[in-house]
mmCIF file with all atom_site columns, C-alpha atoms in Angstrom:
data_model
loop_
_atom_site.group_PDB
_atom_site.id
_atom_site.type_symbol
_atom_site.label_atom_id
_atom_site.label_alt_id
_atom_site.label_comp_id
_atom_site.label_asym_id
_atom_site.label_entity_id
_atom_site.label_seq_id
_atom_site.pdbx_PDB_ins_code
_atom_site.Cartn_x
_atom_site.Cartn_y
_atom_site.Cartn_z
_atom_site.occupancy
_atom_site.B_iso_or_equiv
_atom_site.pdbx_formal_charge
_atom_site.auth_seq_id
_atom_site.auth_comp_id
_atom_site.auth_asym_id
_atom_site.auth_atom_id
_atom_site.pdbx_PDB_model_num
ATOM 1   C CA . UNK A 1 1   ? 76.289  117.338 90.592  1.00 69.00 ? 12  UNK A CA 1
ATOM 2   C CA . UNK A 1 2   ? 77.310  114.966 93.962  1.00 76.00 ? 13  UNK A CA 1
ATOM 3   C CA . UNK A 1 3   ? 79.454  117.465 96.350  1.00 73.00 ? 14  UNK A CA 1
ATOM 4   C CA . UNK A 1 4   ? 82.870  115.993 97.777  1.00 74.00 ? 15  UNK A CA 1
ATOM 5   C CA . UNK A 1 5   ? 83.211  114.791 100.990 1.00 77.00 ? 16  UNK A CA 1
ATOM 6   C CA . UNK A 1 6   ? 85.493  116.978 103.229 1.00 75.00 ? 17  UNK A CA 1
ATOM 7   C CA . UNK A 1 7   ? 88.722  114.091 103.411 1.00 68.00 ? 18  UNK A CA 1
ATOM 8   C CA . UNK A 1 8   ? 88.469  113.502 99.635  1.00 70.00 ? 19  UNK A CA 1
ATOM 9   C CA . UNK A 1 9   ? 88.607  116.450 98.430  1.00 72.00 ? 20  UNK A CA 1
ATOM 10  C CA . UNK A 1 10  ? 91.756  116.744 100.833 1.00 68.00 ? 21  UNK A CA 1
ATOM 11  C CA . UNK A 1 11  ? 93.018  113.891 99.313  1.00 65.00 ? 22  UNK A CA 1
ATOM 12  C CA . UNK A 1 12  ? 92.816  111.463 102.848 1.00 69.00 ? 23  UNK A CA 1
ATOM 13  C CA . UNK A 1 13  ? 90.748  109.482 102.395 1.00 69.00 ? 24  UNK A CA 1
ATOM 14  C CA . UNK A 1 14  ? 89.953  106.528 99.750  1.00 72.00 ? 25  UNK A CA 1
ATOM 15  C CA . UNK A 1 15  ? 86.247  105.919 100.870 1.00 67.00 ? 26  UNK A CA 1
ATOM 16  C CA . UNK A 1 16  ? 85.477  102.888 98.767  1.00 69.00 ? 27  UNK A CA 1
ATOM 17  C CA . UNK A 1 17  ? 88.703  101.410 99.817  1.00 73.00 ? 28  UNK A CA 1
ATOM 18  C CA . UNK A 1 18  ? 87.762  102.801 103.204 1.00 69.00 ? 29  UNK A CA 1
ATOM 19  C CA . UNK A 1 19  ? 84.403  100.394 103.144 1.00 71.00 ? 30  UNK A CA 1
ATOM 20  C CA . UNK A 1 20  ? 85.929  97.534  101.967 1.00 72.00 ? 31  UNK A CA 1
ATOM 21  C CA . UNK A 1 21  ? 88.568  97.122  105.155 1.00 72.00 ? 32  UNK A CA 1
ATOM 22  C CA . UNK A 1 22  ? 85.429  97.969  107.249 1.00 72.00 ? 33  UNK A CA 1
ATOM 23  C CA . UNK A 1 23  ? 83.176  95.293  105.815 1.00 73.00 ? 34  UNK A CA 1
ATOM 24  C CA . UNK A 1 24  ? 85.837  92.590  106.172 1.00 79.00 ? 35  UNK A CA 1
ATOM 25  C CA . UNK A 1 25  ? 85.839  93.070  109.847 1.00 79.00 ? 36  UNK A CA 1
ATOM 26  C CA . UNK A 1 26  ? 89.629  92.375  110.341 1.00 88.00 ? 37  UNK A CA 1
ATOM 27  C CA . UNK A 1 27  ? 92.524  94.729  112.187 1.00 90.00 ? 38  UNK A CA 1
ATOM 28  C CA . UNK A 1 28  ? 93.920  96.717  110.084 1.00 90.00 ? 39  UNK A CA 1
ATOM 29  C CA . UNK A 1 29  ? 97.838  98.015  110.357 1.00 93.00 ? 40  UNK A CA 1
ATOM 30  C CA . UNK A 1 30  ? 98.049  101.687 109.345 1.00 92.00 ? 41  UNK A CA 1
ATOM 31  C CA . UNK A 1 31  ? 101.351 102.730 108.184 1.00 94.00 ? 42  UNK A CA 1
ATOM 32  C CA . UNK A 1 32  ? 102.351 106.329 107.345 1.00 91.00 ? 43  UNK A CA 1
ATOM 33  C CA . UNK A 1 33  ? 105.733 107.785 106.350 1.00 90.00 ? 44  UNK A CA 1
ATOM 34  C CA . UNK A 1 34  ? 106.589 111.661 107.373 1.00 91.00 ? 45  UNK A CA 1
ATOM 35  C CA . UNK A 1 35  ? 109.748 113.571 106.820 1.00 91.00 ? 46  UNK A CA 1
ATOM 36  C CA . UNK A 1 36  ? 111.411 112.058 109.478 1.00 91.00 ? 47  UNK A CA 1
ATOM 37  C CA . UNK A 1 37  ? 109.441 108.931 110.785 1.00 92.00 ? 48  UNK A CA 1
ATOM 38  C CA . UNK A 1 38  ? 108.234 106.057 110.041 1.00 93.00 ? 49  UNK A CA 1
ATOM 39  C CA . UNK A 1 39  ? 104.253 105.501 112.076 1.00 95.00 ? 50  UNK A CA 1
ATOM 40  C CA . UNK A 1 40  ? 102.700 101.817 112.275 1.00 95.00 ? 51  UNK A CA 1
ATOM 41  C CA . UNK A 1 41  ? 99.281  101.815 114.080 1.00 95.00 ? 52  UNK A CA 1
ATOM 42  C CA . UNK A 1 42  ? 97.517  98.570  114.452 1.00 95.00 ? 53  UNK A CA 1
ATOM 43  C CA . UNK A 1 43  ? 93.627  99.680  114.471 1.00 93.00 ? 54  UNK A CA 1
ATOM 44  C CA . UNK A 1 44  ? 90.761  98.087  115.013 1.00 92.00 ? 55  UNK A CA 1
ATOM 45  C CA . UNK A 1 45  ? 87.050  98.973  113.980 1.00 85.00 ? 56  UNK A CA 1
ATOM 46  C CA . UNK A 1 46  ? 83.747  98.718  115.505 1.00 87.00 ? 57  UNK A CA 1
ATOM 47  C CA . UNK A 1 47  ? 80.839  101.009 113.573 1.00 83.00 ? 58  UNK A CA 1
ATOM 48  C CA . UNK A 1 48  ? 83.511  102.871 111.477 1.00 76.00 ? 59  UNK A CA 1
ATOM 49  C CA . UNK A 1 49  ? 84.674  104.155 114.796 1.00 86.00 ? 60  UNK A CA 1
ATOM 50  C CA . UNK A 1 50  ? 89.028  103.692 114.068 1.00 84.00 ? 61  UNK A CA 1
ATOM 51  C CA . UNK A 1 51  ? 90.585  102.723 117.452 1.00 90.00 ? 62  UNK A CA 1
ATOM 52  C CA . UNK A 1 52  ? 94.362  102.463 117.625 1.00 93.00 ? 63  UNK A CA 1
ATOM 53  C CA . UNK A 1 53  ? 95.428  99.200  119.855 1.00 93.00 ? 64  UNK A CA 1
ATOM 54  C CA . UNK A 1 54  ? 99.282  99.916  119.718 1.00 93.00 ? 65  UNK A CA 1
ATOM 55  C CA . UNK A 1 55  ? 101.172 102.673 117.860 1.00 94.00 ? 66  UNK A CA 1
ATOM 56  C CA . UNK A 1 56  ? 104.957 102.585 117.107 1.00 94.00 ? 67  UNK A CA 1
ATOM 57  C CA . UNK A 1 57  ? 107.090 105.100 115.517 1.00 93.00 ? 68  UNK A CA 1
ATOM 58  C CA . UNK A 1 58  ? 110.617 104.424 114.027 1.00 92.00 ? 69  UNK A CA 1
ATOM 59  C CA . UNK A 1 59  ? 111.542 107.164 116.743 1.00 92.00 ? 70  UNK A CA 1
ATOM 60  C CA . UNK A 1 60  ? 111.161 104.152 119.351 1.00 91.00 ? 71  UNK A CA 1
ATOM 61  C CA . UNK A 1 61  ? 114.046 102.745 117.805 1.00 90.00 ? 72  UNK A CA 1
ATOM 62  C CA . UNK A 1 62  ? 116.238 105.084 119.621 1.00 90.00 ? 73  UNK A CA 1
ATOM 63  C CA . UNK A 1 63  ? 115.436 103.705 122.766 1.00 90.00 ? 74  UNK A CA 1
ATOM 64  C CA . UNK A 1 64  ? 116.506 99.990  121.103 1.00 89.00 ? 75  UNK A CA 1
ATOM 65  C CA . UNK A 1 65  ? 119.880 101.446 120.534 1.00 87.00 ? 76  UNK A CA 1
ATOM 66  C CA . UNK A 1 66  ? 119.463 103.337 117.638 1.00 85.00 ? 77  UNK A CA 1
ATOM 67  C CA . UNK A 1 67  ? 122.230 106.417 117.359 1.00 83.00 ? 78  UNK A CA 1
ATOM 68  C CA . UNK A 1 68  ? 121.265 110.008 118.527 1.00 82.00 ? 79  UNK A CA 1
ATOM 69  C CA . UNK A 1 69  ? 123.173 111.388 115.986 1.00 77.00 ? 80  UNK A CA 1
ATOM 70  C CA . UNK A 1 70  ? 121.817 109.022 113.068 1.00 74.00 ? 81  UNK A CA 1
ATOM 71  C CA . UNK A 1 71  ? 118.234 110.288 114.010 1.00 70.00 ? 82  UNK A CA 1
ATOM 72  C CA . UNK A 1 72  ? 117.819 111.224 110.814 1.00 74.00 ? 83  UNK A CA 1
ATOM 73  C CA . UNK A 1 73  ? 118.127 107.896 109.357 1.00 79.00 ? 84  UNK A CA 1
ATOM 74  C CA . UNK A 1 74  ? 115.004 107.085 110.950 1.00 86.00 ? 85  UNK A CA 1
ATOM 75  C CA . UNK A 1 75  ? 112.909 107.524 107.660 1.00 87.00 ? 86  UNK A CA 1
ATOM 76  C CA . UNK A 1 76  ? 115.357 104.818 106.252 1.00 88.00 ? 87  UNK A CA 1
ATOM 77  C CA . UNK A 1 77  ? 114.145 101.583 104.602 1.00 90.00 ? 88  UNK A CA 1
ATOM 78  C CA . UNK A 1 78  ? 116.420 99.753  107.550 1.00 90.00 ? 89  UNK A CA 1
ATOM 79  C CA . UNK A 1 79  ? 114.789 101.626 110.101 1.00 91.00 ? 90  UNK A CA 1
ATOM 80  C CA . UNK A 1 80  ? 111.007 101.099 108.232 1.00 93.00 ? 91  UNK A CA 1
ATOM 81  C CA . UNK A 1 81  ? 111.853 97.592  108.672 1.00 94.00 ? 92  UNK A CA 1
ATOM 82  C CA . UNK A 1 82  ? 113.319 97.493  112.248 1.00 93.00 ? 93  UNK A CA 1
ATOM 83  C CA . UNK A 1 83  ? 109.908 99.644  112.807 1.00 94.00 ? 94  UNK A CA 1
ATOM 84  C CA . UNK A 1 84  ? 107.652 96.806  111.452 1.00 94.00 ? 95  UNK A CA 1
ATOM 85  C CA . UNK A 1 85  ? 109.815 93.923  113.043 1.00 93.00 ? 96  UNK A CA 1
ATOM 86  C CA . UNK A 1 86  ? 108.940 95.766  116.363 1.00 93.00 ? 97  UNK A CA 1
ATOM 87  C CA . UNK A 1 87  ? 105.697 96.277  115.686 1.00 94.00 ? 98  UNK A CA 1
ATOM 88  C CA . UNK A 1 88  ? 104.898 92.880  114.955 1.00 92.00 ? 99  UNK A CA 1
ATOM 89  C CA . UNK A 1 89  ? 106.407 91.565  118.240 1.00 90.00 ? 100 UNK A CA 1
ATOM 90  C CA . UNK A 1 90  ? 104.151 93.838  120.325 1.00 91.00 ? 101 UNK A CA 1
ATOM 91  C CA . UNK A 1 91  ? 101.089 92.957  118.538 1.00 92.00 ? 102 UNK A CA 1
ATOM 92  C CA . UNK A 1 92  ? 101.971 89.191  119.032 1.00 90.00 ? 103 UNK A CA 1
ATOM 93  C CA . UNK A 1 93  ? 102.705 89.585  122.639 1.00 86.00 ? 104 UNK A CA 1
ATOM 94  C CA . UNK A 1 94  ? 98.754  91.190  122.868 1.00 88.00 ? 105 UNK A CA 1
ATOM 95  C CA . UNK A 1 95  ? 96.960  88.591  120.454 1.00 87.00 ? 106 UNK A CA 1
ATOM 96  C CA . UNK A 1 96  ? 98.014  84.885  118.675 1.00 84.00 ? 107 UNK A CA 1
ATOM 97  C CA . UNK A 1 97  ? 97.646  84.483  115.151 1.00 80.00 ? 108 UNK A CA 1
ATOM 98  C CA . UNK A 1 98  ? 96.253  87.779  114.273 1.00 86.00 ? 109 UNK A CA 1
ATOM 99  C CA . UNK A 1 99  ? 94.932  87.793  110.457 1.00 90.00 ? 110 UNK A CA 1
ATOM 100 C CA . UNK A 1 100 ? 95.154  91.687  109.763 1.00 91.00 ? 111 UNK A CA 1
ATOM 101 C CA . UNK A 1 101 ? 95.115  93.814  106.870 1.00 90.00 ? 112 UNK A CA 1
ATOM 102 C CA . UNK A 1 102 ? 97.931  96.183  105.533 1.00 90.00 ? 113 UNK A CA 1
ATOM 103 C CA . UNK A 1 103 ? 96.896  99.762  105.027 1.00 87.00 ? 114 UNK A CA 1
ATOM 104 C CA . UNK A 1 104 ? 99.033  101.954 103.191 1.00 87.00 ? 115 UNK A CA 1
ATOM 105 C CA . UNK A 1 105 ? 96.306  104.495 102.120 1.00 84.00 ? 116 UNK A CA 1
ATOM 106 C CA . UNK A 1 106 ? 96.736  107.416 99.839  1.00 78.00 ? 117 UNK A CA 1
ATOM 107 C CA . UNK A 1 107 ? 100.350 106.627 99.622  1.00 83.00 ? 118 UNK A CA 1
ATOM 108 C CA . UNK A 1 108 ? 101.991 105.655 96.551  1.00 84.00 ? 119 UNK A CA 1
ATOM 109 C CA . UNK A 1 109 ? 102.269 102.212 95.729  1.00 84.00 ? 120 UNK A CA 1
ATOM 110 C CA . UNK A 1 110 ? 106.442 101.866 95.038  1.00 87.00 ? 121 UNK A CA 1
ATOM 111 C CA . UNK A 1 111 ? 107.787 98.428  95.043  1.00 88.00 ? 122 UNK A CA 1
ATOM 112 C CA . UNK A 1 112 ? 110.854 98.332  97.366  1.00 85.00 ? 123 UNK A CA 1
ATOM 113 C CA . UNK A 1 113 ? 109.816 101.334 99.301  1.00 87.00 ? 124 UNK A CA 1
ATOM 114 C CA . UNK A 1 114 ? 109.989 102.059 102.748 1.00 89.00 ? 125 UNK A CA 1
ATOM 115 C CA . UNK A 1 115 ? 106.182 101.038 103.102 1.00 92.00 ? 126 UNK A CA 1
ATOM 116 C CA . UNK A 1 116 ? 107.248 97.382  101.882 1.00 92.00 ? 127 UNK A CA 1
ATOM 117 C CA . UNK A 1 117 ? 110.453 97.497  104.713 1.00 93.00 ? 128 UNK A CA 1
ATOM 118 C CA . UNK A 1 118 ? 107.592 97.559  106.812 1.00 94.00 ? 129 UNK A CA 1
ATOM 119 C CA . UNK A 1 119 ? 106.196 95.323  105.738 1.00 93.00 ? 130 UNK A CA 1
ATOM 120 C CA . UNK A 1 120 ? 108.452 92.499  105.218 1.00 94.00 ? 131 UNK A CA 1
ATOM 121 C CA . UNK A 1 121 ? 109.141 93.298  109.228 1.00 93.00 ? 132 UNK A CA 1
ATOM 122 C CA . UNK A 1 122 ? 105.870 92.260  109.900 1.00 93.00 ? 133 UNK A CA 1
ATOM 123 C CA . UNK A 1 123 ? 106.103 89.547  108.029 1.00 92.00 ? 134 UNK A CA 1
ATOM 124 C CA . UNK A 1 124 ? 109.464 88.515  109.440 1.00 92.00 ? 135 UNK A CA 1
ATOM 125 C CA . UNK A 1 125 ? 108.153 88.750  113.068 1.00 90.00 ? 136 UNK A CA 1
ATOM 126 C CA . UNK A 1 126 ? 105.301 86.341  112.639 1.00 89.00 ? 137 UNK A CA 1
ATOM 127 C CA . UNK A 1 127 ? 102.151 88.261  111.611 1.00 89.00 ? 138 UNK A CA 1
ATOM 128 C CA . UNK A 1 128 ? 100.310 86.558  108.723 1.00 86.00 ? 139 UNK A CA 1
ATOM 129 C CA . UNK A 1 129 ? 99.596  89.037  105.502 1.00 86.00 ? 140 UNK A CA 1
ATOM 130 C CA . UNK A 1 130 ? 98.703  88.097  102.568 1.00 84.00 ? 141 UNK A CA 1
ATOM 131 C CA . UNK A 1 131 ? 101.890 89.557  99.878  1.00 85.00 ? 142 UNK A CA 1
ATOM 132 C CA . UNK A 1 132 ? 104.089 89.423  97.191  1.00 87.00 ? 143 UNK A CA 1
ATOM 133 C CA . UNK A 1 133 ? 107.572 88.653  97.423  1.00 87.00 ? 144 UNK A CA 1
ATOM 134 C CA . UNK A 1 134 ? 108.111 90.857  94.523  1.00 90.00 ? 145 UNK A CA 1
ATOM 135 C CA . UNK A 1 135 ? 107.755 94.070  95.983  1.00 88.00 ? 146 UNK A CA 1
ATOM 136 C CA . UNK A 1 136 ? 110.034 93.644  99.017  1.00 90.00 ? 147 UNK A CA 1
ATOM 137 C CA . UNK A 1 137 ? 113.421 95.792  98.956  1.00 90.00 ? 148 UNK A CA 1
ATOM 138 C CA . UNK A 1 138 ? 116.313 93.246  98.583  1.00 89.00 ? 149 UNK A CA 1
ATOM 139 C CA . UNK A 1 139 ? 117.981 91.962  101.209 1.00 88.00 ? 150 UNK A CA 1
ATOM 140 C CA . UNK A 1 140 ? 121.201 94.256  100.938 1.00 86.00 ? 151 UNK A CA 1
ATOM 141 C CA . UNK A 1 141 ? 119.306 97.328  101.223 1.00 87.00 ? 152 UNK A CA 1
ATOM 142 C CA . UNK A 1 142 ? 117.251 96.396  103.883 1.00 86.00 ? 153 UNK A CA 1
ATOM 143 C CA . UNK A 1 143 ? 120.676 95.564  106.448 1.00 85.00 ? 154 UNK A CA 1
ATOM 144 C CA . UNK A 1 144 ? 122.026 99.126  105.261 1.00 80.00 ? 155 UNK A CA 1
ATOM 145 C CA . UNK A 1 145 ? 124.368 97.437  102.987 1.00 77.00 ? 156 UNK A CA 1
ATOM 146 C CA . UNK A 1 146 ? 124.391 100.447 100.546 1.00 72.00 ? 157 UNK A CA 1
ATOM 147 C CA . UNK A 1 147 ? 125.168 103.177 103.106 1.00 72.00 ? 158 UNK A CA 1
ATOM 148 C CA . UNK A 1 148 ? 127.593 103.443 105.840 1.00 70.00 ? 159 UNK A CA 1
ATOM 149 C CA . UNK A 1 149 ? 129.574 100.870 107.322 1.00 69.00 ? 160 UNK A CA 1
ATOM 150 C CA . UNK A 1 150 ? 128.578 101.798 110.659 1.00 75.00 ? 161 UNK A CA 1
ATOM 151 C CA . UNK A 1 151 ? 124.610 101.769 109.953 1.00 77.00 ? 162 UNK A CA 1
ATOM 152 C CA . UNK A 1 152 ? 125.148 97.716  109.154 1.00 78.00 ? 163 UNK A CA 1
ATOM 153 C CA . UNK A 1 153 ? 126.382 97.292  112.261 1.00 81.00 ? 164 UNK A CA 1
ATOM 154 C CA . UNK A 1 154 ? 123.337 99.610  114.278 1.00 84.00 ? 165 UNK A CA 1
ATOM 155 C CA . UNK A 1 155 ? 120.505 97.651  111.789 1.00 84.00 ? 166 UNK A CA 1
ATOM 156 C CA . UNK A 1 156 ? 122.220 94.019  113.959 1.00 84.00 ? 167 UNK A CA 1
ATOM 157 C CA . UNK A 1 157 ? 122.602 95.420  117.418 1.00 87.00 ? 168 UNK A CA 1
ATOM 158 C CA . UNK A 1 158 ? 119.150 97.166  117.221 1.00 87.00 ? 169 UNK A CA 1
ATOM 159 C CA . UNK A 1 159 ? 118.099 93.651  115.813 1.00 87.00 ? 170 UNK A CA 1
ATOM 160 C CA . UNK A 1 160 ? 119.241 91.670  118.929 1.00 88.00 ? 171 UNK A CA 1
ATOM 161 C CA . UNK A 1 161 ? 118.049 94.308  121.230 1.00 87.00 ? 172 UNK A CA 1
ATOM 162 C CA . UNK A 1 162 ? 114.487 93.808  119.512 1.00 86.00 ? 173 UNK A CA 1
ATOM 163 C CA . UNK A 1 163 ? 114.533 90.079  120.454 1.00 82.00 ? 174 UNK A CA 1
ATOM 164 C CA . UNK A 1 164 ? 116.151 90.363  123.786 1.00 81.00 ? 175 UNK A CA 1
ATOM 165 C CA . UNK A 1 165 ? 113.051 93.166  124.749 1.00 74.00 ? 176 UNK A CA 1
ATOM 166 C CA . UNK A 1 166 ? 110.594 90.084  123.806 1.00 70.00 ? 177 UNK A CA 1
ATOM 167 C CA . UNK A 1 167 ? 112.217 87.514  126.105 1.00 69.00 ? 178 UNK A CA 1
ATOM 168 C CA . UNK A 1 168 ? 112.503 90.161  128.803 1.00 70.00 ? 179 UNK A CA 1
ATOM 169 C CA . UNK A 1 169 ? 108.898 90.824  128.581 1.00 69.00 ? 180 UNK A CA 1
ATOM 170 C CA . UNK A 1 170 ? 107.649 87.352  128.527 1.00 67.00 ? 181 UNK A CA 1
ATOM 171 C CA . UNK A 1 171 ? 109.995 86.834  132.020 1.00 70.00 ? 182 UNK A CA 1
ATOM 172 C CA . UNK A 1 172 ? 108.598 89.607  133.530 1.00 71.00 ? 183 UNK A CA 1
ATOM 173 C CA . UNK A 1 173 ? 105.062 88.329  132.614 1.00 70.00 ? 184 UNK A CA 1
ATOM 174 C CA . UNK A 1 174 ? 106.252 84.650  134.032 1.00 69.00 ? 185 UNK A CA 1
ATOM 175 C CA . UNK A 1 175 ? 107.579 86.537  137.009 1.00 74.00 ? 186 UNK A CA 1
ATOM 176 C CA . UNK A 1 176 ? 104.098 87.858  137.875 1.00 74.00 ? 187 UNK A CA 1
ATOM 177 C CA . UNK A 1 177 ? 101.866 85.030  136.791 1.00 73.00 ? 188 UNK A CA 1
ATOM 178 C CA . UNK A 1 178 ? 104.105 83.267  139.438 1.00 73.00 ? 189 UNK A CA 1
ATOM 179 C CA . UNK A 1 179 ? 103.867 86.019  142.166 1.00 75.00 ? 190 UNK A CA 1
ATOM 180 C CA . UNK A 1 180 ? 99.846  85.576  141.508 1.00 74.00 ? 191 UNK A CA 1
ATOM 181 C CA . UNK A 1 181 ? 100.104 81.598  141.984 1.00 74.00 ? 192 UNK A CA 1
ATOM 182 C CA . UNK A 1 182 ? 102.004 81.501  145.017 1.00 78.00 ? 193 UNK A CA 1
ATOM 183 C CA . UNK A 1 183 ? 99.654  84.284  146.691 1.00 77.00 ? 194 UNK A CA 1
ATOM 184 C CA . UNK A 1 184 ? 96.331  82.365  145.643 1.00 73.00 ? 195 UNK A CA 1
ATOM 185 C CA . UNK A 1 185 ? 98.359  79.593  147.050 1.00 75.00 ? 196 UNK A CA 1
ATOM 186 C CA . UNK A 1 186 ? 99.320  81.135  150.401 1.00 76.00 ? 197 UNK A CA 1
ATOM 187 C CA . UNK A 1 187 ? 95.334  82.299  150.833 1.00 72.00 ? 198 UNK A CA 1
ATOM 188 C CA . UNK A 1 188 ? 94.061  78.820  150.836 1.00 60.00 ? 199 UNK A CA 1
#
């Protein structure tokens, strides 16, 4: 009789699954759902050693103009794929073209779950992954068509304010690169 490992008889880990992402060498984005967040991790490995590049939580969303007092709409498939639309744009700013894998883990695999909001905001942002355009949420569901009124309008503003934080990032980048130049200029 073979003895468990420790994380699979917890239930955490899938090790053959496990070995396969490792073997292929690519990033890996790590998404978890908990009873009131949403958590996207883009990970890289190097000798099975996990480490995490950039982590967002749908809890940053607050900070993107998300409602204090619909906090607890941040487990919502709008907010899973405001979470993943954000994500993406912060692992594009760090790396071009980056062919990663989506790991949902132990989770279960529910078409038009919060885990495919994510998704599709990933997708939506730029980041190449290989899918099915079955298994997305529609459309409706994912703008917060089917609850309040008010939540429609949060999913657009915290939309814009997504974009606008991109093009005020890449300015302030500009702004520096230039600061650099005309210093290296002004030494010669």
């Amino acid at each position: 009789m073979k003895t468990q490992r420790k994380r699979k008889m917890q239930k955490k880990t899938d090790y053959s699954a496990r070995i396969g992402m490792l073997k292929s060498g690519l990033p890996r984005i790590v998404v978890r759902k908990t009873n009131k967040y949403i958590i996207l991790q883009y990970v890289k490995s190097k000798e099975a050693k996990d480490t995490v590049i950039i982590g967002v939580t749908s809890k940053n969303l607050l900070k993107l103009g998300w409602p204090e007092k619909s906090s607890g709409s941040l487990k919502s498939i709008s907010a899973a794929y405001l979470t993943g639309l954000l994500m993406g744009k912060k692992i594009l700013e760090k790396e071009k073209n980056p062919k990663v894998i989506y790991d949902i883990g132990l989770q279960r695999n529910i078409f038009g779950s919060r885990l495919y909001a994510s998704l599709k905001g990933l997708i939506d942002s730029g980041i190449e992954l290989s899918h099915d355009k079955k298994i997305f949420p529609s459309d409706d569901r994912i703008e917060g068509k089917h609850l309040k009124s008010e939540l429609k309008e949060v999913f657009d503003k915290v939309k814009k304010n997504i974009e606008k934080w991109q093009k005020k990032k890449r300015i302030k980048i500009w702004r520096k690169l230039k600061k650099l130049l005309n210093q290296l200029s002004n030494q010669k």
